[in-house]
Amino acid sequence: MNHTVFKPLKKAAIAIVASTLMMAPAIAHDIYIWPSYFNINADKPTHVAVTVTASHTAFRPDYSMPSHGVKVMGVDGKQLRKFGPYYQGQRQSSFDLAVSESGTYGLFYQRQPSYFTKYKVGKRDKVKHLKANKVEAAKQLPKGARDVITRRYKTISMSFVTNKAPTFEVLAPTNQGFELITLTHPSDYVTSEPIKVKALFNGKPVAKKTIIIEQEGPQYRKNPAVLEITIDKDGLATFTLPNGGRYLLKTKYEKDADNELADFDVTRIFYAFEVIFE
Amino acid sequence: MKKQLLLAAILTSATLATPVFANSITVDFSLPKFSTQDYNSPYVAIWTETKAENNSLLLWHSIKRKEDKWLVDIRRWWRKVGRYGEMPADAITGATKGSGDYNVILDIGDLTKFNLMIEVVREDGGRSLLRQAIDTTKSTKYTLKADVEVGEITINVGK
């Protein structure tokens, strides 16, 4: 008899858990944009499939992302006005990049800033979060909330597609905010040759930040094969990858906020690339 | 005068009979047999690399269509030569060939010191990338050990 009572409750619990999973991804998720082909040879106009997703695991889609964050740069380094039909499913979003010119296209996903407030409460110093900026949080925080910190998160995801000979316009820095610039052209990332990147904030080198690089398929290996390196005093980081395949690189930059809505501004960068086995 | 004309005639007929370049190399190699259901004749590229420039000497690929999007899969050749220009001249390109022994005479132009690169890629199969530093002023014969997708290679300079 009890089972009949419990069953609906269980279902309800599952429904709540499921709806939580389907919700927009929490800030902790990595957001990625990547093409099905990183290098192509096309004389005639063609398309390259592009996936946009927030993910727990390298190259395994978990959450779809809306189209308004997508920014496609043409080979001249200018943003394309249109990028065709956009499909937003449950677990991933996708579109087909129209490639009609020789050179390197830039795929970017920029998430609008979102605010998270972290605080401690209760006798046991329980850490809790609010999806609110500093002004909103002040109205919502429970009595006794302490160690309140609000961060503003901005996310930039990027990847590149090259048709025939590589070009460099899309790789140029904008000199606005935190950026990761690749000094080695992405279509020249090959096994056992150094890959050089540079971190900038408002065009100036950023030192001592951590870069994490993870190869696709950590779920199939004994360990996830993560490479962790530190950016040097000139903002440079050089790494060599012995295995060909797809990789995800992540890094972030935190600084004191310049407005009253947050304590800190955080910019997260996610970069999907291919290392050619040579 | 007559002797000179005769000599010129002999030289001309010799030139027409077999392609003799100002500077050439002869490459002997074999493409091994594979007993697999998914056998496709491999793509083969031979090219020169120097600090100044890289040049295609031979390219065997799918010529069914005017455009061959799979050239990207000859990975080093694509990165060093293919992606930068027009397709190599007809004299250099050809259709893929199955397993067997091959003898090719390749024009190296004015080069004397260069890396000779040989890349063999088979769809649903393996890939071999071989490199031989060549200095025609020092040696005229080079031998490269067999690899997964290509048998032993002999390179003769000027023959």
Short mmCIF file of C-alpha atoms in Angstrom, two decimals:
data_model
loop_
_atom_site.label_atom_id
_atom_site.label_comp_id
_atom_site.label_asym_id
_atom_site.label_seq_id
_atom_site.Cartn_x
_atom_site.Cartn_y
_atom_site.Cartn_z
CA MET A 1 0.00 0.00 0.00
CA ASN A 2 2.80 2.33 0.90
CA HIS A 3 4.29 1.81 -2.56
CA THR A 4 1.31 3.53 -4.17
CA VAL A 5 1.96 6.54 -1.99
CA PHE A 6 5.66 6.60 -2.66
CA LYS A 7 5.49 6.07 -6.40
CA PRO A 8 4.05 9.48 -7.30
CA LEU A 9 6.47 11.06 -4.86
CA LYS A 10 9.38 9.32 -6.54
CA LYS A 11 8.12 10.42 -9.92
CA ALA A 12 7.83 13.97 -8.66
CA ALA A 13 11.35 13.83 -7.28
CA ILE A 14 12.66 12.52 -10.58
CA ALA A 15 10.77 15.24 -12.43
CA ILE A 16 12.33 17.91 -10.21
CA VAL A 17 15.81 16.48 -10.73
CA ALA A 18 15.20 16.20 -14.49
CA SER A 19 13.92 19.75 -14.77
CA THR A 20 16.98 20.95 -12.88
CA LEU A 21 19.17 19.14 -15.42
CA MET A 22 17.32 20.69 -18.33
CA MET A 23 17.62 24.19 -16.96
CA ALA A 24 20.02 26.70 -18.42
CA PRO A 25 23.51 25.62 -17.48
CA ALA A 26 24.91 26.83 -14.22
CA ILE A 27 27.88 29.10 -14.42
CA ALA A 28 30.22 26.26 -13.60
CA HIS A 29 29.71 24.64 -16.98
CA ASP A 30 32.22 25.06 -19.74
CA ILE A 31 30.71 26.50 -22.91
CA TYR A 32 32.12 25.39 -26.21
CA ILE A 33 31.77 26.05 -29.90
CA TRP A 34 33.50 23.72 -32.32
CA PRO A 35 33.38 22.80 -36.01
CA SER A 36 33.09 19.30 -37.47
CA TYR A 37 36.11 20.10 -39.67
CA PHE A 38 38.89 22.43 -38.63
CA ASN A 39 40.66 22.36 -42.02
CA ILE A 40 39.01 21.91 -45.39
CA ASN A 41 39.76 22.12 -49.10
CA ALA A 42 36.84 23.67 -50.97
CA ASP A 43 36.90 25.61 -54.24
CA LYS A 44 33.12 25.80 -54.38
CA PRO A 45 31.00 27.19 -51.51
CA THR A 46 30.36 24.56 -48.87
CA HIS A 47 29.27 24.20 -45.23
CA VAL A 48 30.90 23.06 -42.03
CA ALA A 49 28.70 21.83 -39.18
CA VAL A 50 29.19 23.74 -35.91
CA THR A 51 28.18 22.59 -32.42
CA VAL A 52 27.45 24.98 -29.57
CA THR A 53 27.03 23.46 -26.14
CA ALA A 54 27.77 23.73 -22.46
CA SER A 55 29.53 20.64 -21.32
CA HIS A 56 30.78 18.58 -18.42
CA THR A 57 33.11 16.53 -20.63
CA ALA A 58 35.32 17.51 -23.52
CA PHE A 59 33.36 17.27 -26.79
CA ARG A 60 30.29 15.66 -25.24
CA PRO A 61 27.30 18.02 -25.50
CA ASP A 62 25.26 18.54 -22.33
CA TYR A 63 23.28 21.77 -22.73
CA SER A 64 22.13 23.72 -25.76
CA MET A 65 22.96 27.40 -26.05
CA PRO A 66 20.83 30.18 -27.59
CA SER A 67 21.81 31.72 -30.91
CA HIS A 68 22.23 35.31 -29.74
CA GLY A 69 25.66 34.60 -28.30
CA VAL A 70 27.06 33.30 -31.58
CA LYS A 71 29.46 35.53 -33.49
CA VAL A 72 30.97 34.36 -36.76
CA MET A 73 33.95 36.21 -38.20
CA GLY A 74 34.73 36.06 -41.91
CA VAL A 75 38.23 35.62 -43.31
CA ASP A 76 38.61 39.42 -43.36
CA GLY A 77 38.18 39.47 -39.57
CA LYS A 78 34.77 41.18 -39.76
CA GLN A 79 31.64 39.76 -38.20
CA LEU A 80 29.25 38.07 -40.63
CA ARG A 81 25.72 39.46 -40.48
CA LYS A 82 24.05 36.09 -40.89
CA PHE A 83 25.10 32.56 -40.16
CA GLY A 84 22.07 30.61 -41.39
CA PRO A 85 19.41 28.54 -39.63
CA TYR A 86 20.17 27.75 -36.00
CA TYR A 87 18.91 24.65 -34.26
CA GLN A 88 18.62 24.70 -30.50
CA GLY A 89 17.84 21.28 -29.12
CA GLN A 90 17.87 20.05 -25.55
CA ARG A 91 21.51 19.02 -25.36
CA GLN A 92 23.20 20.98 -28.08
CA SER A 93 22.76 23.75 -30.60
CA SER A 94 24.07 23.67 -34.12
CA PHE A 95 24.32 25.56 -37.37
CA ASP A 96 26.14 25.10 -40.65
CA LEU A 97 28.89 27.60 -41.31
CA ALA A 98 28.81 28.75 -44.94
CA VAL A 99 32.35 28.69 -46.29
CA SER A 100 32.80 30.47 -49.60
CA GLU A 101 36.28 31.93 -49.34
CA SER A 102 39.79 30.71 -48.74
CA GLY A 103 41.18 31.58 -45.36
CA THR A 104 40.39 31.31 -41.68
CA TYR A 105 36.91 31.84 -40.21
CA GLY A 106 36.40 32.58 -36.52
CA LEU A 107 33.64 30.94 -34.47
CA PHE A 108 32.83 32.71 -31.22
CA TYR A 109 30.22 32.37 -28.53
CA GLN A 110 29.91 35.25 -26.11
CA ARG A 111 27.69 34.88 -23.12
CA GLN A 112 26.21 38.03 -21.68
CA PRO A 113 27.50 38.81 -18.19
CA SER A 114 25.73 36.93 -15.43
CA TYR A 115 25.95 37.60 -11.71
CA PHE A 116 26.41 35.12 -8.90
CA THR A 117 26.46 35.91 -5.24
CA LYS A 118 28.04 33.50 -2.79
CA TYR A 119 27.47 33.72 0.97
CA LYS A 120 27.68 31.77 4.17
CA VAL A 121 24.77 31.24 6.49
CA GLY A 122 23.77 29.26 9.60
CA LYS A 123 25.74 27.78 12.47
CA ARG A 124 27.63 25.44 10.16
CA ASP A 125 28.77 28.13 7.73
CA LYS A 126 26.82 26.60 4.91
CA VAL A 127 27.85 28.10 1.55
CA LYS A 128 24.93 29.18 -0.60
CA HIS A 129 24.54 30.89 -3.97
CA LEU A 130 22.13 33.39 -5.44
CA LYS A 131 21.78 34.17 -9.10
CA ALA A 132 21.76 37.89 -8.43
CA ASN A 133 23.97 40.94 -8.67
CA LYS A 134 25.12 42.81 -5.60
CA VAL A 135 22.17 45.23 -5.53
CA GLU A 136 19.56 42.48 -6.09
CA ALA A 137 21.27 40.15 -3.63
CA ALA A 138 21.16 42.77 -0.86
CA LYS A 139 17.36 42.53 -0.98
CA GLN A 140 17.25 38.74 -1.08
CA LEU A 141 19.96 37.66 1.36
CA PRO A 142 18.69 35.92 4.51
CA LYS A 143 19.38 37.33 7.94
CA GLY A 144 22.84 36.46 9.16
CA ALA A 145 24.30 36.03 5.70
CA ARG A 146 28.05 36.67 5.80
CA ASP A 147 31.17 36.55 3.63
CA VAL A 148 29.02 37.77 0.76
CA ILE A 149 30.87 37.93 -2.56
CA THR A 150 29.34 38.77 -5.93
CA ARG A 151 31.09 37.88 -9.16
CA ARG A 152 30.19 38.95 -12.66
CA TYR A 153 30.96 36.20 -15.16
CA LYS A 154 31.59 36.77 -18.83
CA THR A 155 32.30 33.83 -21.11
CA ILE A 156 34.05 33.72 -24.46
CA SER A 157 34.22 30.48 -26.42
CA MET A 158 36.12 30.22 -29.66
CA SER A 159 37.32 27.98 -32.45
CA PHE A 160 38.60 28.38 -36.02
CA VAL A 161 37.95 26.83 -39.42
CA THR A 162 40.44 27.17 -42.26
CA ASN A 163 39.68 26.63 -45.93
CA LYS A 164 42.91 26.13 -47.90
CA ALA A 165 45.66 28.59 -46.93
CA PRO A 166 45.47 30.05 -43.41
CA THR A 167 44.85 33.77 -42.83
CA PHE A 168 45.43 35.76 -39.66
CA GLU A 169 42.77 38.51 -39.56
CA VAL A 170 40.40 36.59 -37.25
CA LEU A 171 43.23 35.90 -34.81
CA ALA A 172 43.99 39.58 -34.20
CA PRO A 173 43.33 40.88 -30.67
CA THR A 174 40.51 43.37 -30.10
CA ASN A 175 42.44 44.81 -27.12
CA GLN A 176 39.23 44.83 -25.11
CA GLY A 177 39.01 42.86 -21.89
CA PHE A 178 40.59 39.46 -21.38
CA GLU A 179 41.66 37.64 -24.54
CA LEU A 180 43.65 34.59 -25.46
CA ILE A 181 45.44 35.04 -28.77
CA THR A 182 46.97 32.16 -30.64
CA LEU A 183 50.38 33.04 -32.06
CA THR A 184 50.72 29.68 -33.79
CA HIS A 185 48.04 29.50 -36.47
CA PRO A 186 45.38 26.92 -35.46
CA SER A 187 45.76 25.05 -38.76
CA ASP A 188 49.45 24.57 -37.90
CA TYR A 189 48.84 22.80 -34.59
CA VAL A 190 50.59 19.51 -35.23
CA THR A 191 51.85 16.76 -32.97
CA SER A 192 55.19 17.44 -31.30
CA GLU A 193 55.53 21.02 -32.56
CA PRO A 194 55.22 23.90 -30.05
CA ILE A 195 51.97 25.82 -29.89
CA LYS A 196 52.23 29.37 -28.60
CA VAL A 197 49.41 31.45 -27.11
CA LYS A 198 49.28 34.87 -25.48
CA ALA A 199 46.97 36.21 -22.77
CA LEU A 200 46.02 39.88 -22.87
CA PHE A 201 43.91 42.25 -20.83
CA ASN A 202 42.99 45.43 -22.72
CA GLY A 203 45.87 44.61 -25.05
CA LYS A 204 48.49 44.21 -22.33
CA PRO A 205 50.10 40.89 -21.39
CA VAL A 206 48.58 39.05 -18.46
CA ALA A 207 50.93 36.93 -16.33
CA LYS A 208 50.65 33.94 -14.02
CA LYS A 209 47.24 32.72 -15.09
CA THR A 210 46.59 29.03 -15.42
CA ILE A 211 45.75 27.33 -18.70
CA ILE A 212 44.13 23.90 -18.65
CA ILE A 213 44.16 21.74 -21.76
CA GLU A 214 42.12 18.58 -21.97
CA GLN A 215 42.00 16.05 -24.79
CA GLU A 216 38.72 14.64 -26.08
CA GLY A 217 37.52 11.40 -24.54
CA PRO A 218 38.63 11.60 -20.89
CA GLN A 219 35.88 9.08 -20.15
CA TYR A 220 37.77 6.45 -22.12
CA ARG A 221 41.15 6.81 -20.40
CA LYS A 222 42.70 5.86 -17.09
CA ASN A 223 43.31 9.51 -16.36
CA PRO A 224 41.86 12.54 -18.17
CA ALA A 225 45.27 13.58 -19.60
CA VAL A 226 44.96 17.18 -18.55
CA LEU A 227 47.82 19.56 -19.11
CA GLU A 228 48.07 22.48 -16.73
CA ILE A 229 50.47 25.31 -17.52
CA THR A 230 51.12 28.80 -16.22
CA ILE A 231 51.34 31.87 -18.41
CA ASP A 232 54.75 33.56 -18.07
CA LYS A 233 55.52 37.19 -17.23
CA ASP A 234 55.16 38.25 -20.87
CA GLY A 235 51.69 36.72 -21.11
CA LEU A 236 53.02 33.79 -23.14
CA ALA A 237 52.44 30.07 -22.82
CA THR A 238 53.98 27.40 -25.02
CA PHE A 239 52.96 23.76 -25.03
CA THR A 240 53.54 20.70 -27.17
CA LEU A 241 50.96 17.94 -27.54
CA PRO A 242 52.22 14.48 -28.53
CA ASN A 243 48.78 13.13 -29.47
CA GLY A 244 46.71 14.18 -32.44
CA GLY A 245 43.05 14.86 -31.76
CA ARG A 246 40.59 17.43 -30.49
CA TYR A 247 41.37 19.49 -27.43
CA LEU A 248 39.66 22.01 -25.17
CA LEU A 249 41.63 24.80 -23.57
CA LYS A 250 40.30 26.87 -20.69
CA THR A 251 41.56 29.82 -18.76
CA LYS A 252 40.07 32.67 -16.72
CA TYR A 253 40.89 36.12 -15.46
CA GLU A 254 39.53 37.74 -12.33
CA LYS A 255 39.86 41.36 -11.30
CA ASP A 256 38.17 43.84 -8.99
CA ALA A 257 34.86 44.95 -10.44
CA ASP A 258 34.61 48.48 -11.80
CA ASN A 259 30.96 48.99 -10.85
CA GLU A 260 28.62 48.56 -7.90
CA LEU A 261 26.90 45.41 -9.22
CA ALA A 262 29.75 43.03 -8.35
CA ASP A 263 32.89 42.64 -6.26
CA PHE A 264 34.85 40.86 -8.97
CA ASP A 265 34.69 40.60 -12.74
CA VAL A 266 35.58 37.17 -14.11
CA THR A 267 36.16 36.40 -17.79
CA ARG A 268 36.31 32.74 -18.77
CA ILE A 269 37.74 31.62 -22.10
CA PHE A 270 37.13 28.25 -23.73
CA TYR A 271 38.98 27.34 -26.90
CA ALA A 272 38.33 24.21 -28.97
CA PHE A 273 41.06 23.16 -31.39
CA GLU A 274 42.50 20.25 -33.32
CA VAL A 275 46.04 18.93 -33.24
CA ILE A 276 46.91 17.29 -36.55
CA PHE A 277 48.77 14.01 -36.26
CA GLU A 278 51.91 14.46 -38.28
CA MET B 1 78.63 20.95 -89.07
CA LYS B 2 76.98 17.70 -90.12
CA LYS B 3 78.38 15.99 -87.04
CA GLN B 4 76.91 18.68 -84.83
CA LEU B 5 73.49 18.30 -86.44
CA LEU B 6 73.65 14.55 -86.02
CA LEU B 7 74.53 14.95 -82.35
CA ALA B 8 71.64 17.39 -81.88
CA ALA B 9 69.28 14.93 -83.59
CA ILE B 10 70.42 12.10 -81.33
CA LEU B 11 70.00 14.24 -78.24
CA THR B 12 66.53 15.37 -79.33
CA SER B 13 65.34 11.82 -79.98
CA ALA B 14 66.73 10.71 -76.62
CA THR B 15 64.85 13.55 -74.90
CA LEU B 16 61.61 12.56 -76.58
CA ALA B 17 61.96 8.90 -75.71
CA THR B 18 62.23 9.24 -71.95
CA PRO B 19 61.61 12.32 -69.83
CA VAL B 20 65.05 13.54 -68.83
CA PHE B 21 65.06 16.66 -66.69
CA ALA B 22 67.90 19.06 -66.11
CA ASN B 23 68.03 17.62 -62.61
CA SER B 24 66.03 14.59 -61.76
CA ILE B 25 65.73 11.83 -59.22
CA THR B 26 64.41 8.36 -59.73
CA VAL B 27 62.34 6.94 -56.93
CA ASP B 28 61.67 3.21 -56.73
CA PHE B 29 59.03 2.14 -54.24
CA SER B 30 56.27 -0.35 -53.72
CA LEU B 31 52.78 -0.11 -52.31
CA PRO B 32 52.12 -3.22 -50.22
CA LYS B 33 49.11 -5.52 -50.45
CA PHE B 34 46.56 -5.46 -47.66
CA SER B 35 44.03 -8.21 -47.22
CA THR B 36 41.16 -6.12 -45.92
CA GLN B 37 37.60 -5.72 -47.07
CA ASP B 38 37.99 -1.97 -46.93
CA TYR B 39 40.98 -1.60 -49.26
CA ASN B 40 41.23 1.70 -51.10
CA SER B 41 44.24 2.61 -53.20
CA PRO B 42 46.35 5.04 -51.20
CA TYR B 43 47.01 8.69 -51.87
CA VAL B 44 50.72 9.26 -52.52
CA ALA B 45 52.56 12.58 -52.38
CA ILE B 46 56.25 13.19 -52.96
CA TRP B 47 57.61 16.69 -52.54
CA THR B 48 60.71 18.69 -51.66
CA GLU B 49 61.11 20.89 -48.61
CA THR B 50 63.77 23.55 -48.22
CA LYS B 51 63.87 26.63 -46.00
CA ALA B 52 62.98 28.75 -49.01
CA GLU B 53 60.18 26.74 -50.58
CA ASN B 54 58.36 23.44 -50.89
CA ASN B 55 57.44 21.87 -54.23
CA SER B 56 55.26 18.95 -55.24
CA LEU B 57 56.96 16.30 -57.39
CA LEU B 58 54.21 13.67 -57.47
CA LEU B 59 50.60 13.48 -56.35
CA TRP B 60 48.39 10.43 -56.78
CA HIS B 61 44.83 11.06 -55.62
CA SER B 62 41.20 10.70 -56.60
CA ILE B 63 40.74 12.43 -59.96
CA LYS B 64 37.09 11.42 -60.43
CA ARG B 65 35.99 14.97 -59.74
CA LYS B 66 37.62 18.29 -60.51
CA GLU B 67 37.81 19.07 -56.82
CA ASP B 68 39.23 16.60 -54.31
CA LYS B 69 38.28 17.61 -50.78
CA TRP B 70 40.19 14.70 -49.27
CA LEU B 71 43.58 16.17 -50.19
CA VAL B 72 43.53 17.58 -46.65
CA ASP B 73 44.13 14.01 -45.46
CA ILE B 74 47.64 13.96 -46.95
CA ARG B 75 48.29 15.93 -43.83
CA ARG B 76 51.84 17.16 -44.07
CA TRP B 77 51.75 17.64 -47.84
CA TRP B 78 48.53 19.64 -47.42
CA ARG B 79 50.03 21.83 -44.70
CA LYS B 80 53.34 22.42 -46.44
CA VAL B 81 52.30 22.62 -50.08
CA GLY B 82 48.70 21.77 -51.01
CA ARG B 83 46.80 24.47 -49.19
CA TYR B 84 48.89 27.30 -50.61
CA GLY B 85 48.14 27.09 -54.27
CA GLU B 86 46.60 25.69 -57.35
CA MET B 87 46.70 21.97 -57.96
CA PRO B 88 50.07 20.76 -59.20
CA ALA B 89 50.49 20.45 -62.99
CA ASP B 90 49.04 17.43 -64.81
CA ALA B 91 52.53 16.01 -65.27
CA ILE B 92 52.78 15.69 -61.50
CA THR B 93 49.30 14.44 -60.65
CA GLY B 94 47.73 11.11 -61.40
CA ALA B 95 45.04 8.70 -60.27
CA THR B 96 45.63 6.49 -57.25
CA LYS B 97 47.24 3.14 -57.92
CA GLY B 98 46.90 -0.19 -56.18
CA SER B 99 49.59 -2.36 -54.68
CA GLY B 100 52.66 -2.96 -56.84
CA ASP B 101 56.17 -1.77 -57.67
CA TYR B 102 56.63 1.72 -59.02
CA ASN B 103 59.48 3.62 -60.63
CA VAL B 104 59.07 7.36 -61.07
CA ILE B 105 61.42 9.99 -62.49
CA LEU B 106 60.90 13.36 -60.82
CA ASP B 107 62.12 16.82 -61.80
CA ILE B 108 63.92 18.55 -58.92
CA GLY B 109 64.84 21.67 -60.89
CA ASP B 110 67.90 23.43 -59.54
CA LEU B 111 67.79 21.88 -56.09
CA THR B 112 70.88 20.17 -54.74
CA LYS B 113 70.22 20.16 -50.98
CA PHE B 114 66.70 19.46 -49.77
CA ASN B 115 64.47 17.14 -47.78
CA LEU B 116 62.60 14.66 -49.91
CA MET B 117 59.23 13.92 -48.32
CA ILE B 118 57.07 10.90 -49.10
CA GLU B 119 53.58 10.57 -47.63
CA VAL B 120 51.25 7.63 -48.29
CA VAL B 121 47.73 7.71 -46.85
CA ARG B 122 45.09 5.03 -47.27
CA GLU B 123 41.41 5.57 -46.48
CA ASP B 124 40.39 3.27 -43.62
CA GLY B 125 44.06 2.30 -43.49
CA GLY B 126 47.34 3.59 -42.21
CA ARG B 127 49.69 6.37 -43.11
CA SER B 128 53.42 6.64 -43.70
CA LEU B 129 55.44 9.82 -43.67
CA LEU B 130 59.09 9.47 -44.65
CA ARG B 131 61.79 12.10 -44.89
CA GLN B 132 65.22 11.86 -46.49
CA ALA B 133 67.78 14.65 -46.45
CA ILE B 134 69.34 14.76 -49.93
CA ASP B 135 72.54 16.45 -51.05
CA THR B 136 73.10 15.65 -54.73
CA THR B 137 76.69 16.90 -54.53
CA LYS B 138 77.58 14.30 -51.91
CA SER B 139 75.63 11.18 -52.68
CA THR B 140 73.62 9.86 -55.59
CA LYS B 141 71.87 6.93 -53.93
CA TYR B 142 69.65 6.77 -50.85
CA THR B 143 67.69 3.90 -49.38
CA LEU B 144 64.78 4.25 -46.96
CA LYS B 145 63.44 1.41 -44.83
CA ALA B 146 59.96 0.10 -45.51
CA ASP B 147 57.10 1.48 -43.44
CA VAL B 148 53.47 0.47 -42.86
CA GLU B 149 52.07 1.84 -46.12
CA VAL B 150 55.14 1.77 -48.36
CA GLY B 151 57.88 -0.77 -49.11
CA GLU B 152 61.61 -0.05 -49.20
CA ILE B 153 62.38 3.09 -51.17
CA THR B 154 65.44 3.68 -53.36
CA ILE B 155 66.27 7.18 -54.53
CA ASN B 156 68.80 7.64 -57.32
CA VAL B 157 69.97 11.09 -58.27
CA GLY B 158 70.19 11.99 -61.94
CA LYS B 159 69.03 8.73 -63.45
#
